[in-house]
XYZ file of N, CA and C in Angstrom:
729
model
N -18.660 -25.990 14.461
C -18.037 -24.752 13.997
C -18.572 -23.569 14.799
N -17.690 -22.628 15.099
C -18.074 -21.466 15.905
C -18.559 -20.330 15.013
N -19.688 -19.758 15.368
C -20.213 -18.582 14.675
C -19.884 -17.350 15.522
N -19.263 -16.366 14.901
C -18.887 -15.131 15.586
C -19.716 -13.965 15.047
N -20.775 -13.546 15.730
C -21.475 -12.331 15.308
C -20.509 -11.143 15.437
N -20.550 -10.250 14.445
C -19.603 -9.133 14.422
C -20.246 -7.832 14.879
N -19.485 -7.078 15.656
C -19.882 -5.721 16.017
C -18.714 -4.808 15.648
N -18.908 -4.004 14.622
C -17.896 -3.040 14.199
C -18.276 -1.670 14.746
N -17.316 -1.023 15.408
C -17.607 0.251 16.076
C -16.891 1.400 15.378
N -17.651 2.434 15.080
C -17.073 3.671 14.548
C -17.806 4.855 15.183
N -17.058 5.731 15.789
C -17.675 6.872 16.455
C -18.611 6.459 17.570
N -18.323 5.319 18.201
C -19.154 4.835 19.300
C -20.409 4.108 18.878
N -20.641 3.995 17.549
C -21.858 3.344 17.054
C -21.536 2.031 16.357
N -22.538 1.175 16.257
C -22.396 -0.100 15.561
C -22.676 0.121 14.083
N -21.681 -0.146 13.234
C -21.821 0.114 11.801
C -21.362 -1.104 11.008
N -21.663 -1.078 9.722
C -21.104 -2.051 8.783
C -20.578 -1.279 7.588
N -19.411 -1.685 7.102
C -18.817 -1.084 5.914
C -18.912 -2.062 4.755
N -18.779 -1.558 3.546
C -18.720 -2.401 2.361
C -17.295 -2.368 1.825
N -16.680 -3.551 1.702
C -15.288 -3.689 1.272
C -14.334 -2.864 2.130
N -14.714 -2.657 3.395
C -13.858 -1.901 4.297
C -13.782 -0.415 4.003
N -14.661 0.092 3.158
C -14.616 1.502 2.761
C -15.408 2.358 3.755
N -14.727 3.349 4.304
C -15.355 4.196 5.312
C -16.374 5.163 4.713
N -16.362 5.299 3.393
C -17.370 6.143 2.750
C -18.599 5.338 2.356
N -18.612 4.053 2.723
C -19.776 3.201 2.472
C -20.174 2.542 3.791
N -20.721 3.377 4.664
C -21.064 2.962 6.019
C -22.567 2.945 6.233
N -23.030 1.908 6.920
C -24.423 1.831 7.341
C -24.451 1.689 8.855
N -25.207 2.555 9.528
C -25.320 2.500 10.985
C -26.478 1.581 11.364
N -26.207 0.594 12.236
C -27.245 -0.343 12.647
C -27.684 -0.130 14.094
N -26.863 0.555 14.885
C -27.255 0.831 16.271
C -26.379 1.947 16.827
N -27.000 2.865 17.553
C -26.229 3.928 18.189
C -25.446 3.406 19.386
N -25.946 2.321 19.972
C -25.289 1.732 21.141
C -24.908 0.281 20.825
N -23.618 -0.004 20.570
C -23.187 -1.365 20.230
C -23.545 -2.408 21.274
N -23.673 -1.988 22.551
C -23.991 -2.966 23.597
C -25.376 -3.566 23.389
N -26.270 -2.823 22.715
C -27.595 -3.363 22.411
C -27.470 -4.590 21.506
N -26.526 -4.518 20.559
C -26.321 -5.654 19.662
C -25.663 -6.810 20.414
N -24.772 -6.498 21.352
C -24.151 -7.553 22.154
C -25.222 -8.314 22.934
N -26.167 -7.566 23.516
C -27.260 -8.196 24.268
C -28.140 -9.024 23.341
N -28.370 -8.505 22.148
C -29.228 -9.206 21.174
C -28.591 -10.523 20.740
N -27.307 -10.500 20.409
C -26.655 -11.728 19.950
C -26.469 -12.706 21.104
N -26.305 -12.174 22.318
C -26.227 -13.047 23.494
C -27.538 -13.789 23.687
N -28.638 -13.063 23.555
C -29.968 -13.667 23.732
C -30.244 -14.731 22.679
N -29.630 -14.574 21.504
C -29.836 -15.550 20.426
C -29.013 -16.817 20.631
N -28.103 -16.777 21.607
C -27.326 -17.968 21.925
C -25.918 -18.008 21.377
N -25.408 -16.863 20.909
C -24.054 -16.833 20.351
C -23.024 -17.304 21.364
N -21.984 -17.989 20.874
C -20.945 -18.547 21.741
C -19.726 -17.641 21.860
N -19.545 -16.765 20.893
C -18.356 -15.911 20.871
C -18.703 -14.645 20.097
N -18.175 -13.507 20.517
C -18.462 -12.228 19.873
C -17.181 -11.649 19.278
N -17.312 -11.087 18.084
C -16.184 -10.484 17.368
C -16.401 -8.979 17.291
N -15.499 -8.220 17.889
C -15.640 -6.759 17.955
C -14.430 -6.090 17.306
N -14.696 -5.078 16.472
C -13.616 -4.332 15.818
C -13.786 -2.841 16.055
N -12.726 -2.206 16.516
C -12.664 -0.758 16.685
C -12.164 -0.180 15.368
N -13.086 0.231 14.507
C -12.704 0.732 13.188
C -11.884 2.007 13.273
N -12.242 2.884 14.181
C -11.475 4.118 14.363
C -10.056 3.783 14.815
N -9.944 2.794 15.679
C -8.638 2.372 16.160
C -7.785 1.798 15.044
N -8.410 1.062 14.127
C -7.675 0.473 13.010
C -7.025 1.558 12.153
N -7.727 2.663 11.973
C -7.180 3.775 11.189
C -6.135 4.560 11.972
N -6.409 4.789 13.244
C -5.534 5.642 14.060
C -4.294 4.914 14.572
N -4.357 3.585 14.630
C -3.232 2.833 15.165
C -3.247 2.725 16.674
N -4.377 3.097 17.277
C -4.545 3.009 18.731
C -6.031 3.000 19.036
N -6.421 2.365 20.145
C -7.833 2.243 20.496
C -8.539 3.584 20.574
N -9.764 3.630 20.055
C -10.546 4.867 20.053
C -11.953 4.678 20.604
N -12.349 3.444 20.869
C -13.727 3.187 21.316
C -13.767 2.337 22.577
N -12.846 2.595 23.490
C -12.759 1.804 24.712
C -14.040 1.844 25.548
N -14.685 3.004 25.702
C -15.932 3.022 26.475
C -16.995 2.087 25.903
N -17.123 2.068 24.567
C -18.104 1.185 23.931
C -17.740 -0.277 24.145
N -16.450 -0.589 24.088
C -16.005 -1.961 24.301
C -16.273 -2.398 25.740
N -16.018 -1.510 26.688
C -16.297 -1.815 28.101
C -17.778 -2.146 28.289
N -18.641 -1.370 27.657
C -20.076 -1.596 27.807
C -20.506 -2.908 27.161
N -19.898 -3.245 26.026
C -20.186 -4.525 25.377
C -19.840 -5.674 26.311
N -18.706 -5.573 26.982
C -18.284 -6.622 27.908
C -19.277 -6.795 29.050
N -19.936 -5.712 29.422
C -20.937 -5.789 30.490
C -22.184 -6.539 30.038
N -22.518 -6.407 28.754
C -23.757 -6.982 28.237
C -23.570 -8.361 27.596
N -22.358 -8.669 27.186
C -22.125 -9.939 26.499
C -22.029 -11.079 27.495
N -22.732 -12.167 27.219
C -22.703 -13.335 28.105
C -21.749 -14.403 27.581
N -20.935 -14.025 26.588
C -20.006 -14.968 25.980
C -18.626 -14.333 25.856
N -17.599 -15.115 25.538
C -16.273 -14.537 25.337
C -16.294 -13.517 24.192
N -15.392 -12.554 24.267
C -15.318 -11.494 23.257
C -13.880 -11.357 22.764
N -13.709 -11.348 21.440
C -12.401 -11.047 20.867
C -12.475 -9.666 20.231
N -11.394 -8.897 20.390
C -11.399 -7.501 19.951
C -10.174 -7.200 19.094
N -10.400 -6.456 18.009
C -9.310 -6.007 17.154
C -9.504 -4.557 16.762
N -8.470 -4.001 16.127
C -8.551 -2.621 15.662
C -7.603 -1.714 16.408
N -6.421 -1.475 15.828
C -5.474 -0.546 16.422
C -4.640 -1.099 17.558
N -4.608 -2.420 17.720
C -3.797 -3.021 18.795
C -2.392 -3.250 18.245
N -1.499 -2.337 18.543
C -0.158 -2.402 17.953
C 0.966 -2.329 18.982
N 0.603 -2.513 20.251
C 1.605 -2.592 21.316
C 1.176 -3.647 22.317
N 2.149 -4.170 23.080
C 1.821 -5.133 24.130
C 0.948 -4.489 25.200
N 1.196 -3.207 25.461
C 0.421 -2.505 26.477
C -1.045 -2.410 26.078
N -1.302 -2.142 24.793
C -2.680 -2.046 24.313
C -3.379 -3.395 24.429
N -2.664 -4.464 24.095
C -3.237 -5.810 24.222
C -3.527 -6.125 25.682
N -2.577 -5.805 26.555
C -2.743 -6.083 27.976
C -3.926 -5.328 28.564
N -4.113 -4.083 28.134
C -5.219 -3.280 28.656
C -6.563 -3.929 28.345
N -6.717 -4.407 27.124
C -7.982 -5.040 26.733
C -8.194 -6.358 27.472
N -7.147 -7.135 27.594
C -7.267 -8.420 28.286
C -7.590 -8.226 29.762
N -7.026 -7.192 30.347
C -7.317 -6.894 31.752
C -8.762 -6.448 31.955
N -9.349 -5.856 30.905
C -10.748 -5.446 30.979
C -11.699 -6.641 30.969
N -11.206 -7.759 30.440
C -12.054 -8.941 30.346
C -12.218 -9.487 28.949
N -11.558 -8.859 27.963
C -11.558 -9.398 26.601
C -10.859 -10.756 26.619
N -11.403 -11.727 25.889
C -10.840 -13.079 25.890
C -9.647 -13.231 24.951
N -9.747 -12.574 23.774
C -8.648 -12.651 22.814
C -8.482 -11.302 22.131
N -7.243 -10.961 21.811
C -6.969 -9.730 21.067
C -6.525 -10.096 19.658
N -6.916 -9.248 18.703
C -6.624 -9.500 17.297
C -5.572 -8.505 16.813
N -4.459 -9.015 16.314
C -3.397 -8.182 15.766
C -3.433 -8.281 14.251
N -3.495 -7.142 13.579
C -3.574 -7.133 12.126
C -2.361 -6.489 11.492
N -2.335 -5.158 11.484
C -1.212 -4.430 10.891
C 0.108 -4.816 11.545
N 0.078 -5.074 12.846
C 1.301 -5.447 13.567
C 1.912 -6.729 13.024
N 1.075 -7.633 12.524
C 1.587 -8.891 11.994
C 2.468 -8.657 10.773
N 2.144 -7.631 9.992
C 2.919 -7.308 8.793
C 4.143 -6.482 9.150
N 3.935 -5.464 9.956
C 5.001 -4.495 10.225
C 5.918 -4.871 11.385
N 5.383 -5.587 12.375
C 6.185 -5.940 13.540
C 5.931 -7.383 13.960
N 6.343 -8.343 13.143
C 6.094 -9.749 13.494
C 6.701 -10.140 14.833
N 7.797 -9.447 15.223
C 8.393 -9.761 16.525
C 7.447 -9.401 17.662
N 6.603 -8.377 17.448
C 5.612 -8.006 18.454
C 4.590 -9.125 18.631
N 4.191 -9.725 17.524
C 3.249 -10.843 17.595
C 3.872 -12.004 18.364
N 5.143 -12.277 18.088
C 5.835 -13.356 18.787
C 5.864 -13.081 20.291
N 6.165 -11.837 20.659
C 6.198 -11.463 22.075
C 4.813 -11.595 22.706
N 3.788 -11.184 21.960
C 2.417 -11.268 22.477
C 2.007 -12.716 22.704
N 2.402 -13.592 21.793
C 2.075 -15.020 21.948
C 2.731 -15.605 23.196
N 3.951 -15.145 23.489
C 4.638 -15.618 24.698
C 4.008 -15.020 25.955
N 3.639 -13.748 25.867
C 3.102 -13.039 27.025
C 1.666 -13.439 27.335
N 0.882 -13.666 26.271
C -0.548 -13.968 26.434
C -0.901 -15.257 25.676
N -0.393 -16.383 26.108
C -0.629 -17.642 25.383
C -2.110 -17.962 25.224
N -2.475 -18.311 23.983
C -3.854 -18.678 23.691
C -4.803 -17.512 23.546
N -4.300 -16.280 23.717
C -5.181 -15.111 23.664
C -4.859 -14.164 22.516
N -4.044 -14.623 21.590
C -3.650 -13.789 20.453
C -4.171 -14.382 19.152
N -4.879 -13.567 18.405
C -5.386 -13.940 17.083
C -4.778 -12.972 16.079
N -4.414 -13.461 14.924
C -3.918 -12.569 13.864
C -4.983 -12.438 12.784
N -5.276 -11.190 12.428
C -6.219 -10.926 11.350
C -5.472 -10.694 10.056
N -5.737 -11.528 9.068
C -5.144 -11.354 7.744
C -6.255 -10.959 6.793
N -6.215 -9.703 6.374
C -7.231 -9.151 5.489
C -6.605 -8.996 4.109
N -7.169 -9.673 3.120
C -6.496 -9.724 1.828
C -7.374 -9.283 0.666
N -6.711 -8.708 -0.318
C -7.357 -8.350 -1.579
C -6.453 -8.824 -2.697
N -7.019 -9.624 -3.591
C -6.235 -10.236 -4.672
C -5.038 -11.010 -4.117
N -5.252 -11.637 -2.952
C -4.219 -12.486 -2.382
C -3.169 -11.784 -1.562
N -3.195 -10.452 -1.525
C -2.201 -9.684 -0.793
C -2.792 -9.111 0.488
N -2.016 -9.144 1.565
C -2.477 -8.622 2.848
C -2.573 -7.104 2.798
N -3.614 -6.568 3.462
C -3.801 -5.119 3.565
C -3.732 -4.734 5.031
N -3.326 -3.491 5.304
C -3.165 -3.029 6.682
C -3.788 -1.652 6.860
N -3.741 -1.159 8.100
C -4.234 0.174 8.440
C -5.681 0.390 7.979
N -6.556 -0.455 8.499
C -7.959 -0.333 8.133
C -8.234 -0.697 6.689
N -7.366 -1.560 6.123
C -7.491 -2.080 4.761
C -7.131 -1.062 3.692
N -6.649 0.106 4.104
C -6.372 1.161 3.140
C -4.996 1.102 2.508
N -4.105 0.246 3.031
C -2.727 0.205 2.560
C -2.312 -1.240 2.318
N -1.611 -1.482 1.207
C -1.118 -2.827 0.931
C 0.039 -3.148 1.862
N 0.017 -4.354 2.404
C 1.103 -4.774 3.289
C 2.302 -5.308 2.536
N 2.161 -5.477 1.213
C 3.278 -5.929 0.391
C 3.698 -7.368 0.624
N 2.785 -8.195 1.108
C 3.104 -9.599 1.365
C 1.908 -10.470 1.018
N 2.182 -11.625 0.475
C 1.129 -12.576 0.145
C 0.469 -13.085 1.422
N -0.848 -13.217 1.403
C -1.590 -13.629 2.596
C -1.142 -14.992 3.115
N -0.915 -15.927 2.227
C -0.494 -17.272 2.636
C 0.903 -17.229 3.251
N 1.797 -16.440 2.661
C 3.145 -16.304 3.215
C 3.089 -15.711 4.620
N 2.224 -14.712 4.801
C 2.075 -14.097 6.113
C 1.547 -15.110 7.124
N 0.582 -15.924 6.708
C 0.019 -16.938 7.600
C 1.093 -17.924 8.053
N 1.964 -18.316 7.153
C 3.052 -19.235 7.510
C 4.000 -18.589 8.520
N 4.297 -17.310 8.310
C 5.179 -16.602 9.243
C 4.547 -16.506 10.625
N 3.257 -16.284 10.656
C 2.571 -16.181 11.940
C 2.526 -17.527 12.657
N 2.360 -18.584 11.901
C 2.383 -19.923 12.496
C 3.749 -20.183 13.128
N 4.798 -19.701 12.474
C 6.163 -19.933 12.949
C 6.460 -19.221 14.268
N 5.734 -18.120 14.551
C 5.987 -17.387 15.805
C 5.018 -17.780 16.919
N 4.155 -18.746 16.644
C 3.313 -19.273 17.707
C 1.845 -18.914 17.656
N 1.393 -18.277 16.593
C -0.025 -17.922 16.468
C -0.863 -19.188 16.299
N -1.958 -19.277 17.052
C -2.809 -20.464 17.013
C -4.118 -20.248 16.261
N -4.502 -18.982 16.063
C -5.768 -18.680 15.378
C -5.562 -17.511 14.417
N -6.134 -17.629 13.232
C -6.079 -16.572 12.219
C -7.491 -16.282 11.741
N -7.796 -15.004 11.582
C -9.039 -14.598 10.920
C -8.663 -14.179 9.502
N -9.245 -14.832 8.515
C -8.955 -14.494 7.128
C -10.161 -13.812 6.496
N -9.954 -12.584 6.044
C -11.029 -11.817 5.415
C -10.700 -11.537 3.957
N -11.623 -11.886 3.075
C -11.516 -11.506 1.669
C -12.173 -10.132 1.544
N -11.357 -9.076 1.451
C -11.863 -7.705 1.453
C -12.851 -7.461 0.311
N -12.602 -8.055 -0.833
C -13.455 -7.801 -1.996
C -14.879 -8.300 -1.793
N -15.090 -9.172 -0.807
C -16.424 -9.719 -0.554
C -17.080 -9.130 0.693
N -16.288 -8.471 1.531
C -16.796 -8.033 2.826
C -17.938 -7.029 2.692
N -19.031 -7.328 3.394
C -20.182 -6.437 3.396
C -21.017 -6.468 2.134
N -20.727 -7.401 1.226
C -21.443 -7.438 -0.056
C -22.421 -8.604 -0.170
N -22.426 -9.482 0.846
C -23.326 -10.644 0.833
C -23.178 -11.444 -0.457
N -21.942 -11.579 -0.904
C -21.680 -12.266 -2.176
C -21.196 -13.699 -1.995
N -21.157 -14.164 -0.746
C -20.689 -15.518 -0.483
C -19.252 -15.521 0.005
N -18.969 -16.382 0.965
C -17.639 -16.437 1.558
C -16.654 -17.130 0.606
N -15.386 -16.741 0.667
C -14.363 -17.338 -0.183
C -13.827 -18.594 0.506
N -14.524 -19.683 0.300
C -14.181 -20.940 0.975
C -12.822 -21.457 0.528
N -12.564 -21.427 -0.771
C -11.329 -21.998 -1.296
C -10.094 -21.287 -0.764
N -10.112 -19.951 -0.775
C -8.957 -19.191 -0.286
C -8.757 -19.409 1.206
N -9.869 -19.502 1.944
C -9.784 -19.723 3.385
C -9.182 -21.090 3.686
N -9.659 -22.105 2.983
C -9.145 -23.464 3.191
C -7.680 -23.566 2.789
N -7.308 -22.902 1.686
C -5.923 -22.951 1.222
C -4.978 -22.325 2.247
N -5.421 -21.213 2.853
C -4.592 -20.546 3.860
C -4.438 -21.423 5.101
N -5.519 -22.086 5.487
C -5.475 -22.980 6.647
C -4.549 -24.161 6.385
N -4.662 -24.747 5.200
C -3.817 -25.888 4.847
C -2.343 -25.499 4.835
N -2.053 -24.348 4.249
C -0.664 -23.919 4.083
C 0.004 -23.570 5.405
N -0.782 -23.032 6.342
C -0.208 -22.554 7.604
C -0.277 -23.570 8.733
N -1.274 -24.458 8.676
C -1.476 -25.399 9.764
C -2.101 -24.766 10.990
N -2.625 -23.541 10.823
C -3.253 -22.795 11.910
C -4.770 -22.840 11.740
N -5.494 -22.852 12.853
C -6.952 -22.805 12.786
C -7.385 -21.453 12.222
N -8.282 -21.479 11.248
C -8.675 -20.255 10.552
C -10.172 -19.993 10.691
N -10.490 -18.734 10.961
C -11.875 -18.263 11.021
C -12.143 -17.489 9.745
N -13.182 -17.876 9.023
C -13.514 -17.229 7.754
C -14.295 -15.943 7.985
N -14.048 -14.958 7.134
C -14.749 -13.683 7.252
C -14.875 -13.047 5.873
N -15.954 -12.291 5.698
C -16.130 -11.559 4.446
C -17.093 -12.215 3.485
N -18.273 -11.631 3.337
C -19.216 -12.078 2.315
C -20.190 -13.156 2.721
N -20.158 -13.617 3.980
C -21.094 -14.666 4.404
C -22.526 -14.177 4.170
N -23.272 -14.921 3.357
C -24.574 -14.442 2.901
C -25.743 -15.330 3.288
N -25.478 -16.608 3.544
C -26.570 -17.539 3.859
C -26.018 -18.711 4.652
N -26.934 -19.530 5.175
C -26.488 -20.705 5.926
C -25.782 -21.698 5.012
N -25.992 -21.580 3.707
C -25.264 -22.451 2.777
C -23.764 -22.181 2.853
N -23.399 -20.919 3.105
C -21.985 -20.597 3.287
C -21.425 -21.341 4.490
N -22.212 -21.415 5.558
C -21.777 -22.125 6.763
C -21.582 -23.603 6.454
N -22.505 -24.173 5.707
C -22.397 -25.587 5.345
C -21.144 -25.833 4.494
N -20.874 -24.927 3.564
C -19.703 -25.075 2.688
C -18.409 -24.990 3.495
N -18.392 -24.109 4.483
C -17.214 -24.004 5.341
C -17.046 -25.262 6.191
N -18.153 -25.799 6.673
C -18.098 -27.016 7.490
C -17.492 -28.174 6.715
N -17.776 -28.226 5.428
C -17.249 -29.296 4.600
C -15.725 -29.258 4.494
N -15.140 -28.104 4.834
C -13.688 -27.970 4.778
C -13.069 -27.869 6.177
N -13.816 -28.296 7.174
C -13.320 -28.237 8.552
C -12.022 -29.018 8.719
N -11.883 -30.114 8.003
C -10.679 -30.932 8.107
C -9.440 -30.187 7.626
N -9.645 -29.151 6.823
C -8.522 -28.350 6.335
C -8.044 -27.352 7.388
N -8.870 -27.145 8.436
C -8.465 -26.230 9.488
C -9.388 -25.054 9.695
N -10.537 -25.028 8.999
C -11.500 -23.937 9.200
C -12.304 -24.236 10.464
N -12.243 -23.336 11.444
C -12.900 -23.599 12.726
C -14.130 -22.739 12.982
N -14.401 -21.765 12.129
C -15.563 -20.920 12.360
C -15.703 -19.844 11.310
N -16.707 -19.002 11.486
C -16.875 -17.878 10.571
C -17.496 -16.686 11.287
N -17.122 -15.518 10.811
C -17.654 -14.264 11.332
C -18.800 -13.835 10.439
N -19.919 -13.481 11.048
C -21.073 -13.013 10.277
C -21.410 -11.591 10.716
N -21.474 -10.698 9.763
C -21.789 -9.305 10.060
C -23.056 -8.840 9.390
N -22.914 -8.309 8.192
C -24.045 -7.684 7.510
C -25.252 -8.611 7.377
N -24.997 -9.887 7.130
C -26.102 -10.834 6.897
C -27.054 -10.933 8.084
N -26.520 -10.879 9.304
C -27.428 -10.968 10.461
C -28.062 -9.615 10.784
N -27.434 -8.546 10.345
C -28.010 -7.217 10.588
C -29.145 -6.916 9.618
N -29.043 -7.418 8.400
C -30.080 -7.177 7.397
C -31.189 -8.219 7.441
N -30.947 -9.341 8.153
C -31.947 -10.402 8.209
C -31.757 -11.470 7.159
N -30.691 -11.357 6.359
C -30.418 -12.382 5.349
C -30.139 -13.731 6.011
N -29.575 -13.691 7.217
C -29.349 -14.894 8.012
C -29.955 -14.679 9.389
N -30.695 -15.673 9.850
C -31.185 -15.665 11.224
C -30.099 -16.301 12.089
N -29.618 -15.571 13.076
C -28.491 -16.068 13.861
C -28.810 -17.389 14.548
N -30.022 -17.537 15.051
C -30.380 -18.790 15.716
C -30.267 -19.977 14.753
N -30.721 -19.774 13.524
C -30.619 -20.846 12.531
C -29.162 -21.122 12.195
N -28.365 -20.057 12.059
C -26.950 -20.219 11.755
C -26.246 -21.026 12.843
N -26.586 -20.741 14.084
C -25.988 -21.463 15.202
C -26.398 -22.930 15.191
N -27.659 -23.180 14.844
C -28.139 -24.564 14.776
C -27.411 -25.324 13.684
N -27.281 -24.709 12.511
C -26.606 -25.368 11.389
C -25.140 -25.627 11.740
N -24.514 -24.658 12.390
C -23.101 -24.819 12.752
C -22.900 -25.953 13.755
N -23.902 -26.163 14.589
C -23.808 -27.199 15.620
C -24.182 -28.562 15.084
N -25.241 -28.600 14.300
C -25.781 -29.879 13.842
C -25.233 -30.321 12.482
N -24.729 -29.338 11.737
C -24.153 -29.672 10.435
C -25.178 -30.045 9.388
N -26.367 -29.427 9.472
C -27.394 -29.740 8.481
C -28.248 -28.522 8.206
């Protein structure tokens, strides 16, 4: 299973939010590239980066910070937050980003996702962020008016190969990942799913591994590795060895 250390950027700094709320922010580094170097040194295989300002604005706002992360990261990097046009996706991929994450666009412009999958095969990930089973958009502040599982099925139909599923109610709270909802979404869509939101201990990783056959391929870890609740090296070992 792949472990994705998370770097969320707001105002050029590395931060973590609780339940996606911008009024509940903790700053962990003034320079996000420092965290990229740190997670690289720990042996991470893939990095997950989100432009929080971009998610709210609907367009990238932290490109300089992302460029610097790419310089320091020794592993592939996937980036999301405000990517709502093919041009925006192309710009990031040309910079060296390995995969782009489309969130709000999946709800509002599914045809854009279909076009992106054709234009950038294997490099498009859809982020489905849900609360009470319903997808949320625009930095999680607005309901998308669609069931998360239904959205996942629609994305599978247009060619999406990877989905990130976040349980908003657990994100940043270290309350444990929602394994059942993640597995159900993977089963229903037939798409490989990366779990996100609430990962609190290596036991969460073990629980996700037990459902790998359902289509769970990895998990994103944010607050837990920043606070020390999880040691990234141990998490990587458990994900690799399964014990």
